[in-house]
mmCIF file of C-alpha atoms and ligand atoms in Angstrom:
data_model
loop_
_atom_site.group_PDB
_atom_site.id
_atom_site.type_symbol
_atom_site.label_atom_id
_atom_site.label_comp_id
_atom_site.label_asym_id
_atom_site.label_seq_id
_atom_site.Cartn_x
_atom_site.Cartn_y
_atom_site.Cartn_z
ATOM 1 C CA UNK L 4 35.278 -49.294 21.005
ATOM 2 C CA UNK L 5 38.616 -47.607 21.588
ATOM 3 C CA UNK L 6 40.825 -48.455 24.569
ATOM 4 C CA UNK L 7 43.980 -46.578 25.318
ATOM 5 C CA UNK L 8 45.879 -48.451 28.082
ATOM 6 C CA UNK L 9 48.656 -46.710 29.950
ATOM 7 C CA UNK L 10 50.538 -45.365 26.997
ATOM 8 C CA UNK L 11 53.839 -43.424 27.138
ATOM 9 C CA UNK L 12 54.745 -41.607 23.888
ATOM 10 C CA UNK L 13 58.113 -39.995 23.285
ATOM 11 C CA UNK L 14 59.640 -37.617 20.686
ATOM 12 C CA UNK L 15 63.276 -38.692 20.878
ATOM 13 C CA UNK L 16 64.176 -38.406 24.550
ATOM 14 C CA UNK L 17 61.277 -36.158 25.397
ATOM 15 C CA UNK L 18 58.341 -37.905 26.913
ATOM 16 C CA UNK L 19 55.079 -36.216 25.685
ATOM 17 C CA UNK L 20 52.553 -38.684 27.187
ATOM 18 C CA UNK L 21 52.727 -40.259 30.657
ATOM 19 C CA UNK L 22 50.606 -43.291 31.395
ATOM 20 C CA UNK L 23 47.605 -42.092 29.469
ATOM 21 C CA UNK L 24 44.414 -44.145 29.555
ATOM 22 C CA UNK L 25 41.222 -43.248 27.754
ATOM 23 C CA UNK L 26 38.223 -45.312 26.687
ATOM 24 C CA UNK L 27 35.724 -44.442 24.121
ATOM 25 C CA UNK L 28 32.379 -46.232 23.849
ATOM 26 C CA UNK L 29 30.598 -46.757 20.572
ATOM 27 C CA UNK L 30 28.210 -43.933 19.701
ATOM 28 C CA UNK L 31 29.571 -41.263 22.119
ATOM 29 C CA UNK L 32 31.317 -38.009 21.593
ATOM 30 C CA UNK L 33 34.285 -37.682 23.961
ATOM 31 C CA UNK L 34 36.529 -34.685 24.251
ATOM 32 C CA UNK L 35 39.999 -34.217 25.403
ATOM 33 C CA UNK L 36 40.789 -30.645 26.680
ATOM 34 C CA UNK L 37 43.973 -29.093 27.863
ATOM 35 C CA UNK L 38 46.301 -26.142 27.415
ATOM 36 C CA UNK L 39 48.816 -25.602 24.585
ATOM 37 C CA UNK L 40 51.423 -28.359 24.620
ATOM 38 C CA UNK L 41 49.506 -30.597 27.076
ATOM 39 C CA UNK L 42 49.759 -33.588 24.648
ATOM 40 C CA UNK L 43 46.327 -33.641 22.986
ATOM 41 C CA UNK L 44 47.603 -33.831 19.401
ATOM 42 C CA UNK L 45 50.194 -36.431 20.452
ATOM 43 C CA UNK L 46 47.342 -38.499 21.869
ATOM 44 C CA UNK L 47 45.466 -38.426 18.480
ATOM 45 C CA UNK L 48 48.686 -39.148 16.620
ATOM 46 C CA UNK L 49 49.317 -42.163 18.866
ATOM 47 C CA UNK L 50 45.865 -43.487 18.024
ATOM 48 C CA UNK L 51 46.162 -43.049 14.299
ATOM 49 C CA UNK L 52 49.666 -44.611 14.177
ATOM 50 C CA UNK L 53 51.588 -41.573 13.211
ATOM 51 C CA UNK L 54 53.630 -41.956 16.355
ATOM 52 C CA UNK L 55 54.100 -45.197 18.228
ATOM 53 C CA UNK L 56 53.788 -45.353 22.005
ATOM 54 C CA UNK L 57 56.849 -46.759 23.755
ATOM 55 C CA UNK L 58 54.792 -48.422 26.425
ATOM 56 C CA UNK L 59 51.089 -49.380 26.743
ATOM 57 C CA UNK L 60 48.625 -50.419 24.099
ATOM 58 C CA UNK L 61 45.797 -49.031 22.089
ATOM 59 C CA UNK L 62 43.056 -51.376 20.790
ATOM 60 C CA UNK L 63 40.129 -50.596 18.482
ATOM 61 C CA UNK L 64 37.145 -52.960 18.555
ATOM 62 C CA UNK L 65 39.184 -55.488 20.449
ATOM 63 C CA UNK L 66 42.113 -55.494 18.044
ATOM 64 C CA UNK L 67 45.474 -54.015 19.072
ATOM 65 C CA UNK L 68 46.311 -51.126 16.681
ATOM 66 C CA UNK L 69 49.286 -49.502 18.425
ATOM 67 C CA UNK L 70 51.704 -51.654 16.336
ATOM 68 C CA UNK L 71 49.950 -51.047 13.061
ATOM 69 C CA UNK L 72 50.625 -48.601 10.218
ATOM 70 C CA UNK L 73 48.383 -45.515 9.683
ATOM 71 C CA UNK L 74 46.772 -46.758 6.470
ATOM 72 C CA UNK L 75 45.905 -50.079 8.076
ATOM 73 C CA UNK L 76 44.346 -48.154 10.904
ATOM 74 C CA UNK L 77 42.269 -46.150 8.460
ATOM 75 C CA UNK L 78 41.120 -49.349 6.778
ATOM 76 C CA UNK L 79 39.777 -50.559 10.088
ATOM 77 C CA UNK L 80 37.435 -47.520 10.289
ATOM 78 C CA UNK L 81 39.415 -44.879 12.112
ATOM 79 C CA UNK L 82 39.936 -41.434 10.383
ATOM 80 C CA UNK L 83 41.907 -38.527 11.676
ATOM 81 C CA UNK L 84 41.265 -34.861 10.739
ATOM 82 C CA UNK L 85 44.589 -33.260 11.734
ATOM 83 C CA UNK L 86 45.052 -29.774 13.259
ATOM 84 C CA UNK L 87 45.604 -27.231 10.490
ATOM 85 C CA UNK L 88 43.428 -29.304 8.142
ATOM 86 C CA UNK L 89 46.191 -30.470 5.675
ATOM 87 C CA UNK L 90 44.102 -30.579 2.609
ATOM 88 C CA UNK L 91 45.889 -30.813 -0.798
ATOM 89 C CA UNK L 92 45.982 -27.136 -1.900
ATOM 90 C CA UNK L 93 46.571 -27.709 -5.579
ATOM 91 C CA UNK L 94 43.896 -30.352 -5.930
ATOM 92 C CA UNK L 95 40.220 -29.537 -6.414
ATOM 93 C CA UNK L 96 37.598 -30.190 -3.790
ATOM 94 C CA UNK L 97 36.486 -33.272 -5.733
ATOM 95 C CA UNK L 98 40.049 -34.626 -6.006
ATOM 96 C CA UNK L 99 40.609 -34.128 -2.246
ATOM 97 C CA UNK L 100 37.399 -36.058 -1.561
ATOM 98 C CA UNK L 101 38.354 -38.851 -3.950
ATOM 99 C CA UNK L 102 41.625 -39.195 -2.080
ATOM 100 C CA UNK L 103 39.696 -39.634 1.157
ATOM 101 C CA UNK L 104 38.133 -42.811 -0.364
ATOM 102 C CA UNK L 105 41.308 -44.156 -1.889
ATOM 103 C CA UNK L 106 41.460 -47.255 0.262
ATOM 104 C CA UNK L 107 37.894 -48.246 -0.588
ATOM 105 C CA UNK L 108 36.761 -50.446 -3.481
ATOM 106 C CA UNK L 109 32.888 -50.179 -3.129
ATOM 107 C CA UNK L 110 32.118 -47.728 -5.943
ATOM 108 C CA UNK L 111 28.349 -47.510 -5.116
ATOM 109 C CA UNK L 112 29.155 -46.803 -1.452
ATOM 110 C CA UNK L 113 31.694 -44.070 -2.396
ATOM 111 C CA UNK L 114 29.042 -42.382 -4.588
ATOM 112 C CA UNK L 115 26.468 -42.469 -1.823
ATOM 113 C CA UNK L 116 28.892 -41.058 0.685
ATOM 114 C CA UNK L 117 29.986 -38.254 -1.756
ATOM 115 C CA UNK L 118 26.305 -37.328 -2.125
ATOM 116 C CA UNK L 119 26.034 -37.348 1.681
ATOM 117 C CA UNK L 120 28.984 -35.050 2.331
ATOM 118 C CA UNK L 121 27.616 -32.610 -0.267
ATOM 119 C CA UNK L 122 24.310 -32.670 1.561
ATOM 120 C CA UNK L 123 26.145 -31.884 4.805
ATOM 121 C CA UNK L 124 28.268 -29.134 3.254
ATOM 122 C CA UNK L 125 26.405 -27.676 0.170
ATOM 123 C CA UNK L 126 29.194 -25.109 0.027
ATOM 124 C CA UNK L 127 31.638 -27.766 -0.972
ATOM 125 C CA UNK L 128 29.353 -28.922 -3.777
ATOM 126 C CA UNK L 129 29.230 -25.365 -5.118
ATOM 127 C CA UNK L 130 32.983 -25.268 -5.027
ATOM 128 C CA UNK L 131 33.712 -28.768 -6.123
ATOM 129 C CA UNK L 132 35.922 -27.785 -9.011
ATOM 130 C CA UNK L 133 37.850 -25.167 -7.066
ATOM 131 C CA UNK L 134 41.416 -25.701 -5.823
ATOM 132 C CA UNK L 135 41.510 -26.563 -2.087
ATOM 133 C CA UNK L 136 44.123 -23.975 -1.275
ATOM 134 C CA UNK L 137 41.805 -21.187 -2.545
ATOM 135 C CA UNK L 138 38.935 -22.078 -0.104
ATOM 136 C CA UNK L 139 38.366 -20.031 3.035
ATOM 137 C CA UNK L 140 39.500 -21.362 6.372
ATOM 138 C CA UNK L 141 36.081 -22.623 7.215
ATOM 139 C CA UNK L 142 35.613 -24.269 3.878
ATOM 140 C CA UNK L 143 38.959 -25.966 4.228
ATOM 141 C CA UNK L 144 37.855 -27.357 7.605
ATOM 142 C CA UNK L 145 34.623 -28.620 6.003
ATOM 143 C CA UNK L 146 36.728 -30.288 3.333
ATOM 144 C CA UNK L 147 39.084 -31.861 5.772
ATOM 145 C CA UNK L 148 36.103 -33.361 7.738
ATOM 146 C CA UNK L 149 34.382 -34.464 4.491
ATOM 147 C CA UNK L 150 37.644 -36.123 3.248
ATOM 148 C CA UNK L 151 37.798 -38.064 6.480
ATOM 149 C CA UNK L 152 34.168 -39.063 6.121
ATOM 150 C CA UNK L 153 34.863 -40.399 2.630
ATOM 151 C CA UNK L 154 36.825 -43.209 4.345
ATOM 152 C CA UNK L 155 33.569 -44.185 6.010
ATOM 153 C CA UNK L 156 34.991 -44.095 9.547
ATOM 154 C CA UNK L 157 33.367 -45.709 12.588
ATOM 155 C CA UNK L 158 35.480 -43.475 14.785
ATOM 156 C CA UNK L 159 36.430 -39.911 13.786
ATOM 157 C CA UNK L 160 39.292 -38.077 15.479
ATOM 158 C CA UNK L 161 39.042 -34.326 15.164
ATOM 159 C CA UNK L 162 41.951 -32.107 16.148
ATOM 160 C CA UNK L 163 40.909 -28.547 17.003
ATOM 161 C CA UNK L 164 38.207 -28.077 14.355
ATOM 162 C CA UNK L 165 37.389 -24.590 15.610
ATOM 163 C CA UNK L 166 40.913 -23.250 15.350
ATOM 164 C CA UNK L 167 41.122 -19.816 13.649
ATOM 165 C CA UNK L 168 37.488 -19.843 12.536
ATOM 166 C CA UNK L 169 34.739 -17.197 12.932
ATOM 167 C CA UNK L 170 32.123 -18.022 15.562
ATOM 168 C CA UNK L 171 29.320 -18.507 12.997
ATOM 169 C CA UNK L 172 31.358 -21.080 11.025
ATOM 170 C CA UNK L 173 32.389 -22.760 14.303
ATOM 171 C CA UNK L 174 28.686 -23.176 15.108
ATOM 172 C CA UNK L 175 28.005 -24.655 11.636
ATOM 173 C CA UNK L 176 30.811 -27.098 12.020
ATOM 174 C CA UNK L 177 29.780 -28.150 15.445
ATOM 175 C CA UNK L 178 26.151 -28.606 14.297
ATOM 176 C CA UNK L 179 27.550 -30.997 11.666
ATOM 177 C CA UNK L 180 29.652 -32.832 14.242
ATOM 178 C CA UNK L 181 26.501 -33.437 16.281
ATOM 179 C CA UNK L 182 24.620 -34.636 13.116
ATOM 180 C CA UNK L 183 27.499 -37.026 12.082
ATOM 181 C CA UNK L 184 27.319 -38.544 15.546
ATOM 182 C CA UNK L 185 23.505 -38.774 15.852
ATOM 183 C CA UNK L 186 22.429 -39.630 12.352
ATOM 184 C CA UNK L 187 25.424 -41.453 10.854
ATOM 185 C CA UNK L 188 26.202 -43.040 14.184
ATOM 186 C CA UNK L 189 29.821 -42.125 13.941
ATOM 187 C CA UNK L 190 31.695 -42.151 17.227
ATOM 188 C CA UNK L 191 33.744 -38.964 17.787
ATOM 189 C CA UNK L 192 37.008 -38.141 19.624
ATOM 190 C CA UNK L 193 37.197 -34.373 19.745
ATOM 191 C CA UNK L 194 40.359 -32.443 20.784
ATOM 192 C CA UNK L 195 39.642 -28.733 21.410
ATOM 193 C CA UNK L 196 41.159 -25.800 23.101
ATOM 194 C CA UNK L 197 37.695 -24.204 23.202
ATOM 195 C CA UNK L 198 36.627 -26.256 26.224
ATOM 196 C CA UNK L 199 33.315 -24.591 26.614
ATOM 197 C CA UNK L 200 32.234 -25.538 23.107
ATOM 198 C CA UNK L 201 33.657 -29.020 23.372
ATOM 199 C CA UNK L 202 31.998 -29.848 26.639
ATOM 200 C CA UNK L 203 28.664 -28.649 25.299
ATOM 201 C CA UNK L 204 28.718 -31.095 22.468
ATOM 202 C CA UNK L 205 30.430 -34.087 24.192
ATOM 203 C CA UNK L 206 28.987 -36.765 26.453
ATOM 204 C CA UNK L 207 32.247 -37.192 28.470
ATOM 205 C CA UNK L 208 35.529 -35.425 28.754
ATOM 206 C CA UNK L 209 39.102 -35.869 29.806
ATOM 207 C CA UNK L 210 41.432 -33.202 31.025
ATOM 208 C CA UNK L 211 45.119 -33.351 30.125
ATOM 209 C CA UNK L 212 47.962 -31.520 31.802
ATOM 210 C CA UNK L 213 51.629 -31.914 30.908
ATOM 211 C CA UNK L 214 51.044 -35.195 29.200
ATOM 212 C CA UNK L 215 48.887 -36.799 31.946
ATOM 213 C CA UNK L 216 45.204 -37.310 32.332
ATOM 214 C CA UNK L 217 44.189 -35.395 35.454
ATOM 215 C CA UNK L 218 40.429 -35.575 35.329
ATOM 216 C CA UNK L 219 37.679 -37.611 33.730
ATOM 217 C CA UNK L 220 33.937 -37.082 34.018
ATOM 218 C CA UNK L 221 30.724 -36.453 32.214
ATOM 219 C CA UNK L 222 30.800 -33.284 30.176
ATOM 220 C CA UNK L 223 27.925 -31.977 32.345
ATOM 221 C CA UNK L 224 30.032 -32.324 35.487
ATOM 222 C CA UNK L 225 33.156 -30.925 33.922
ATOM 223 C CA UNK L 226 31.284 -27.813 32.843
ATOM 224 C CA UNK L 227 30.494 -27.012 36.513
ATOM 225 C CA UNK L 228 33.794 -28.314 37.993
ATOM 226 C CA UNK L 229 35.474 -25.401 39.770
ATOM 227 C CA UNK L 230 39.038 -26.427 38.636
ATOM 228 C CA UNK L 231 37.922 -26.712 34.990
ATOM 229 C CA UNK L 232 35.969 -23.478 35.167
ATOM 230 C CA UNK L 233 39.037 -21.605 36.465
ATOM 231 C CA UNK L 234 41.574 -23.158 34.153
ATOM 232 C CA UNK L 235 39.713 -23.732 30.905
ATOM 233 C CA UNK L 236 36.390 -21.920 30.838
ATOM 234 C CA UNK L 237 37.627 -18.500 31.825
ATOM 235 C CA UNK L 238 35.061 -18.319 34.591
HETATM 236 P P1 LIG R 488 48.416 -27.578 21.100
HETATM 237 O O1 LIG R 488 47.095 -27.362 21.543
HETATM 238 O O2 LIG R 488 49.270 -26.429 21.227
HETATM 239 O O3 LIG R 488 48.517 -28.261 19.735
HETATM 240 P P2 LIG R 488 48.770 -30.201 22.334
HETATM 241 O O4 LIG R 488 48.078 -30.403 23.643
HETATM 242 O O5 LIG R 488 48.142 -30.772 21.095
HETATM 243 O O6 LIG R 488 49.056 -28.610 22.122
HETATM 244 P P3 LIG R 488 51.154 -31.630 21.545
HETATM 245 O O7 LIG R 488 51.219 -31.014 20.211
HETATM 246 O O8 LIG R 488 50.677 -33.011 21.621
HETATM 247 O O9 LIG R 488 50.212 -30.785 22.554
HETATM 248 O O10 LIG R 488 52.558 -31.482 22.251
HETATM 249 C C1 LIG R 488 52.858 -32.157 23.476
HETATM 250 C C2 LIG R 488 54.346 -31.980 23.781
HETATM 251 O O11 LIG R 488 55.173 -32.696 22.854
HETATM 252 C C3 LIG R 488 54.820 -30.521 23.720
HETATM 253 O O12 LIG R 488 55.759 -30.322 24.737
HETATM 254 C C4 LIG R 488 55.491 -30.429 22.340
HETATM 255 O O13 LIG R 488 56.473 -29.492 22.347
HETATM 256 C C5 LIG R 488 56.077 -31.812 22.192
HETATM 257 N N1 LIG R 488 56.146 -32.185 20.768
HETATM 258 C C6 LIG R 488 55.115 -32.218 19.847
HETATM 259 N N2 LIG R 488 55.547 -32.637 18.680
HETATM 260 C C7 LIG R 488 56.869 -32.828 18.733
HETATM 261 C C8 LIG R 488 57.922 -33.168 17.854
HETATM 262 N N3 LIG R 488 57.630 -33.495 16.548
HETATM 263 N N4 LIG R 488 59.150 -33.254 18.296
HETATM 264 C C9 LIG R 488 59.480 -32.982 19.625
HETATM 265 N N5 LIG R 488 58.540 -32.614 20.513
HETATM 266 C C10 LIG R 488 57.263 -32.523 20.135
#
């Protein structure tokens, strides 16, 4: 479904990604794990068109997207929930969700998806008229995920959904990630610093160090890999 082929991404003269290749099959949850500054966020931004790789290509369902603009990429069915959530703080929950669907024209479909995200996150329904900025951190993460779902993505990119949240909220959010994958058949690309959590929910994983992919395996194998255990699982 998604093929990242040998990309190099730069910020000015600084090379953040070196020859990165990742493939994601339809229906799976894949995770990219790595330390701070490894290049995980840059990988997601390269996919969603926020930064453009200098070399290599990215294709989505057979079509090259690494030369397309972010909104064209969203229209193709690829949504990105950025690190730090970036919801609109002065808009209500409803208005934030409406903006998630702004590229769509199918009114009936939008209504159905709105009902669905409120079923996934009843808390957001209770707070639908509240300003985004006054929600708790966990609720803001729920809103950021819901807003991305309102674009009806085939592939959802999630950047550090557990960041700064209490364990009980993290569990709820990860349960929903599983559900979105299993029941809605949405493919998921998950970036996480909490490698233990990420590998428990994912089918496969990639390890990134200093902008390079150093390991790729099933999540099951990575969880028992001695290097991964030492470097990322704190065992
Ligand atoms: P974290 O988990 O801390 O978010 P990460 O794995 O997501 O880390 P990136 O944010 O992708 O890592 O950063 C990769 C490298 O690119 C880092 O060395 C970072 O300093 C650099 N970098 C990121 N954004 C910029 C930018 N806008 N300008 C210059 N360098 C950047």
